[in-house]
PDB file of C-alpha atoms in Angstrom:
ATOM      1  CA  UNK A 211       0.000   0.000   0.000  1.00 97.00           C
ATOM      2  CA  UNK A 212       1.057   3.515  -0.693  1.00 98.00           C
ATOM      3  CA  UNK A 213      -0.793   6.783  -0.069  1.00 98.00           C
ATOM      4  CA  UNK A 214      -0.590  10.247  -1.568  1.00 98.00           C
ATOM      5  CA  UNK A 215      -2.162  13.347   0.008  1.00 97.00           C
ATOM      6  CA  UNK A 216      -3.178  16.433  -1.984  1.00 96.00           C
ATOM      7  CA  UNK A 217      -3.082  20.012  -0.744  1.00 94.00           C
ATOM      8  CA  UNK A 218      -6.892  20.103  -0.616  1.00 92.00           C
ATOM      9  CA  UNK A 219      -7.292  17.072   1.662  1.00 88.00           C
ATOM     10  CA  UNK A 220      -7.780  14.159  -0.731  1.00 97.00           C
ATOM     11  CA  UNK A 221      -5.880  10.963   0.026  1.00 98.00           C
ATOM     12  CA  UNK A 222      -5.258   8.592  -2.868  1.00 98.00           C
ATOM     13  CA  UNK A 223      -4.557   5.026  -1.782  1.00 98.00           C
ATOM     14  CA  UNK A 224      -2.821   2.527  -4.048  1.00 98.00           C
ATOM     15  CA  UNK A 225      -3.219  -1.097  -3.049  1.00 98.00           C
ATOM     16  CA  UNK A 226      -0.987  -3.790  -4.475  1.00 98.00           C
ATOM     17  CA  UNK A 227      -1.401  -7.519  -5.012  1.00 98.00           C
ATOM     18  CA  UNK A 228      -2.063  -9.236  -1.678  1.00 98.00           C
ATOM     19  CA  UNK A 229      -3.203  -6.115   0.201  1.00 98.00           C
ATOM     20  CA  UNK A 230      -6.531  -6.361   2.025  1.00 98.00           C
ATOM     21  CA  UNK A 231      -8.882  -3.631   0.797  1.00 98.00           C
ATOM     22  CA  UNK A 232     -11.051  -2.638   3.767  1.00 98.00           C
ATOM     23  CA  UNK A 233      -8.299  -3.155   6.305  1.00 98.00           C
ATOM     24  CA  UNK A 234      -5.844  -1.080   4.238  1.00 98.00           C
ATOM     25  CA  UNK A 235      -8.331   1.761   3.802  1.00 98.00           C
ATOM     26  CA  UNK A 236      -8.887   1.835   7.576  1.00 98.00           C
ATOM     27  CA  UNK A 237      -5.094   1.975   8.026  1.00 98.00           C
ATOM     28  CA  UNK A 238      -4.866   4.849   5.523  1.00 98.00           C
ATOM     29  CA  UNK A 239      -7.545   6.779   7.435  1.00 98.00           C
ATOM     30  CA  UNK A 240      -5.627   6.269  10.660  1.00 98.00           C
ATOM     31  CA  UNK A 241      -2.237   7.229   9.220  1.00 97.00           C
ATOM     32  CA  UNK A 242      -3.687  10.403   7.617  1.00 97.00           C
ATOM     33  CA  UNK A 243      -5.797  11.323  10.653  1.00 96.00           C
ATOM     34  CA  UNK A 244      -9.117  11.005   8.829  1.00 97.00           C
ATOM     35  CA  UNK A 245     -11.849  10.655  11.444  1.00 97.00           C
ATOM     36  CA  UNK A 246     -14.749  11.732   9.184  1.00 97.00           C
ATOM     37  CA  UNK A 247     -14.664  11.468   5.414  1.00 97.00           C
ATOM     38  CA  UNK A 248     -16.003   9.926   2.238  1.00 98.00           C
ATOM     39  CA  UNK A 249     -14.544   7.396  -0.137  1.00 98.00           C
ATOM     40  CA  UNK A 250     -15.372   9.196  -3.358  1.00 97.00           C
ATOM     41  CA  UNK A 251     -13.975   6.642  -5.782  1.00 97.00           C
ATOM     42  CA  UNK A 252     -12.606   3.146  -5.785  1.00 98.00           C
ATOM     43  CA  UNK A 253     -11.577   0.644  -8.426  1.00 98.00           C
ATOM     44  CA  UNK A 254      -9.745  -2.640  -8.021  1.00 98.00           C
ATOM     45  CA  UNK A 255      -9.455  -6.286  -8.856  1.00 98.00           C
ATOM     46  CA  UNK A 256      -9.922  -8.752  -6.011  1.00 98.00           C
ATOM     47  CA  UNK A 257      -8.918 -12.399  -5.866  1.00 97.00           C
ATOM     48  CA  UNK A 258     -11.848 -12.940  -3.518  1.00 95.00           C
ATOM     49  CA  UNK A 259     -14.864 -10.832  -2.617  1.00 98.00           C
ATOM     50  CA  UNK A 260     -16.512 -10.797   0.809  1.00 98.00           C
ATOM     51  CA  UNK A 261     -19.757  -8.856   1.063  1.00 98.00           C
ATOM     52  CA  UNK A 262     -23.119  -8.918   2.745  1.00 94.00           C
ATOM     53  CA  UNK A 263     -26.465  -7.525   1.700  1.00 93.00           C
ATOM     54  CA  UNK A 264     -29.870  -7.199   3.350  1.00 87.00           C
ATOM     55  CA  UNK A 265     -32.260  -9.702   1.805  1.00 81.00           C
ATOM     56  CA  UNK A 266     -35.472  -8.808   3.692  1.00 76.00           C
ATOM     57  CA  UNK A 267     -37.887  -5.910   3.945  1.00 76.00           C
ATOM     58  CA  UNK A 268     -38.724  -6.582   7.590  1.00 79.00           C
ATOM     59  CA  UNK A 269     -36.096  -6.202  10.306  1.00 70.00           C
ATOM     60  CA  UNK A 270     -35.703  -9.245  12.525  1.00 63.00           C
ATOM     61  CA  UNK A 271     -33.738  -8.516  15.689  1.00 67.00           C
ATOM     62  CA  UNK A 272     -31.050 -11.061  14.824  1.00 69.00           C
ATOM     63  CA  UNK A 273     -28.791  -9.586  12.140  1.00 67.00           C
ATOM     64  CA  UNK A 274     -27.927 -13.008  10.689  1.00 67.00           C
ATOM     65  CA  UNK A 275     -31.619 -13.477   9.803  1.00 76.00           C
ATOM     66  CA  UNK A 276     -31.725 -10.296   7.707  1.00 77.00           C
ATOM     67  CA  UNK A 277     -28.331 -10.421   5.959  1.00 86.00           C
ATOM     68  CA  UNK A 278     -26.870 -12.729   3.365  1.00 90.00           C
ATOM     69  CA  UNK A 279     -23.101 -13.140   3.573  1.00 94.00           C
ATOM     70  CA  UNK A 280     -21.212 -13.961   0.381  1.00 96.00           C
ATOM     71  CA  UNK A 281     -17.612 -15.183   0.275  1.00 97.00           C
ATOM     72  CA  UNK A 282     -16.842 -15.366  -3.426  1.00 97.00           C
ATOM     73  CA  UNK A 283     -13.594 -16.703  -4.852  1.00 95.00           C
ATOM     74  CA  UNK A 284     -12.118 -16.053  -8.261  1.00 96.00           C
ATOM     75  CA  UNK A 285     -11.134 -12.854  -9.993  1.00 97.00           C
ATOM     76  CA  UNK A 286     -13.495  -9.915  -9.406  1.00 98.00           C
ATOM     77  CA  UNK A 287     -13.343  -6.656 -11.357  1.00 98.00           C
ATOM     78  CA  UNK A 288     -14.425  -3.970  -8.910  1.00 98.00           C
ATOM     79  CA  UNK A 289     -16.117  -1.135 -10.765  1.00 97.00           C
ATOM     80  CA  UNK A 290     -17.093   1.022  -7.811  1.00 97.00           C
ATOM     81  CA  UNK A 291     -16.406   1.404  -4.100  1.00 98.00           C
ATOM     82  CA  UNK A 292     -17.793   4.298  -2.091  1.00 97.00           C
ATOM     83  CA  UNK A 293     -19.061   5.152   1.342  1.00 98.00           C
ATOM     84  CA  UNK A 294     -18.574   7.143   4.524  1.00 98.00           C
ATOM     85  CA  UNK A 295     -15.811   7.165   7.117  1.00 98.00           C
ATOM     86  CA  UNK A 296     -17.077   7.771  10.673  1.00 97.00           C
ATOM     87  CA  UNK A 297     -14.910   7.601  13.783  1.00 95.00           C
ATOM     88  CA  UNK A 298     -12.054   6.544  11.491  1.00 96.00           C
ATOM     89  CA  UNK A 299     -13.923   3.439  10.263  1.00 96.00           C
ATOM     90  CA  UNK A 300     -14.911   3.100   6.590  1.00 98.00           C
ATOM     91  CA  UNK A 301     -18.435   1.834   5.826  1.00 97.00           C
ATOM     92  CA  UNK A 302     -18.207   0.940   2.152  1.00 98.00           C
ATOM     93  CA  UNK A 303     -20.330  -0.580  -0.587  1.00 98.00           C
ATOM     94  CA  UNK A 304     -18.997  -2.287  -3.690  1.00 98.00           C
ATOM     95  CA  UNK A 305     -20.092  -3.359  -7.153  1.00 98.00           C
ATOM     96  CA  UNK A 306     -18.070  -6.119  -8.852  1.00 98.00           C
ATOM     97  CA  UNK A 307     -18.155  -8.428 -11.872  1.00 98.00           C
ATOM     98  CA  UNK A 308     -16.513 -11.839 -12.395  1.00 97.00           C
ATOM     99  CA  UNK A 309     -17.270 -12.318 -16.096  1.00 96.00           C
ATOM    100  CA  UNK A 310     -20.560 -14.088 -15.411  1.00 97.00           C
ATOM    101  CA  UNK A 311     -22.389 -12.050 -12.821  1.00 96.00           C
ATOM    102  CA  UNK A 312     -22.473  -8.690 -11.142  1.00 98.00           C
ATOM    103  CA  UNK A 313     -22.910  -8.421  -7.385  1.00 97.00           C
ATOM    104  CA  UNK A 314     -23.062  -5.568  -4.928  1.00 97.00           C
ATOM    105  CA  UNK A 315     -23.205  -5.096  -1.215  1.00 97.00           C
ATOM    106  CA  UNK A 316     -21.443  -4.045   1.950  1.00 97.00           C
ATOM    107  CA  UNK A 317     -17.669  -4.588   1.704  1.00 98.00           C
ATOM    108  CA  UNK A 318     -16.327  -6.922   4.410  1.00 98.00           C
ATOM    109  CA  UNK A 319     -12.847  -7.747   5.703  1.00 98.00           C
ATOM    110  CA  UNK A 320     -10.659 -10.174   3.799  1.00 98.00           C
ATOM    111  CA  UNK A 321     -11.008  -8.880   0.210  1.00 98.00           C
ATOM    112  CA  UNK A 322      -7.542  -9.460  -1.217  1.00 98.00           C
ATOM    113  CA  UNK A 323      -6.301  -7.313  -4.079  1.00 98.00           C
ATOM    114  CA  UNK A 324      -5.519  -9.389  -7.170  1.00 98.00           C
ATOM    115  CA  UNK A 325      -3.765  -6.872  -9.436  1.00 96.00           C
ATOM    116  CA  UNK A 326      -4.275  -3.352  -8.088  1.00 97.00           C
ATOM    117  CA  UNK A 327      -6.607  -1.055  -6.222  1.00 98.00           C
ATOM    118  CA  UNK A 328      -6.960   2.730  -6.393  1.00 98.00           C
ATOM    119  CA  UNK A 329      -9.150   4.629  -3.945  1.00 98.00           C
ATOM    120  CA  UNK A 330      -9.687   8.295  -3.136  1.00 98.00           C
ATOM    121  CA  UNK A 331     -10.713   9.436   0.351  1.00 98.00           C
ATOM    122  CA  UNK A 332     -11.847  12.979   1.108  1.00 97.00           C
ATOM    123  CA  UNK A 333     -11.643  14.208   4.698  1.00 96.00           C
ATOM    124  CA  UNK A 334     -14.706  16.090   5.974  1.00 95.00           C
ATOM    125  CA  UNK A 335     -13.612  18.940   8.209  1.00 93.00           C
ATOM    126  CA  UNK A 336     -15.863  20.134  11.009  1.00 93.00           C
ATOM    127  CA  UNK A 337     -17.833  16.905  11.407  1.00 92.00           C
ATOM    128  CA  UNK A 338     -17.596  14.541  14.352  1.00 94.00           C
ATOM    129  CA  UNK A 339     -19.368  11.378  13.174  1.00 95.00           C
ATOM    130  CA  UNK A 340     -19.920   7.962  14.715  1.00 93.00           C
ATOM    131  CA  UNK A 341     -22.137   4.957  14.154  1.00 93.00           C
ATOM    132  CA  UNK A 342     -24.416   3.729  16.939  1.00 93.00           C
ATOM    133  CA  UNK A 343     -26.994   0.956  16.843  1.00 88.00           C
ATOM    134  CA  UNK A 344     -30.666   1.920  16.831  1.00 84.00           C
ATOM    135  CA  UNK A 345     -33.545  -0.057  18.385  1.00 80.00           C
ATOM    136  CA  UNK A 346     -33.237  -2.684  15.622  1.00 75.00           C
ATOM    137  CA  UNK A 347     -29.463  -3.047  16.009  1.00 77.00           C
ATOM    138  CA  UNK A 348     -28.793  -1.138  12.793  1.00 80.00           C
ATOM    139  CA  UNK A 349     -25.623   0.911  12.996  1.00 87.00           C
ATOM    140  CA  UNK A 350     -26.740   4.470  12.197  1.00 92.00           C
ATOM    141  CA  UNK A 351     -24.601   7.450  11.331  1.00 93.00           C
ATOM    142  CA  UNK A 352     -24.840  10.230  13.931  1.00 93.00           C
ATOM    143  CA  UNK A 353     -23.000  13.304  15.096  1.00 93.00           C
ATOM    144  CA  UNK A 354     -21.239  12.848  18.405  1.00 89.00           C
TER     145      UNK A 354
END
């Protein structure tokens, strides 16, 4: 991983083969002091893709009953990653294609870069954001 910071507060993150995407982006936020921000662009290829998505319209209390977890192997062309950084933690969504199907969802730990990854993070000055669970256990973005 390597990072490059612009004068106007953008951080470009280059991930190399074998780097873990979500974990590396969290590390980049920490090393650049980004507590609140947005991932405004992201492209990559992954050798595996770990995501989850909500598959129901009702909200059972138990999260495992409302989410589907996918651990997909093979080469995945990532066409978009974006989301919000709150309390230094990225909450990101991804769209990817493996040559046969396109999938999307919440990016999870363990997505290994196959060839390369390029992401841009923009710090948001003057915001103090965190995520806290609501009555249904859904982690909601809030100001501290």
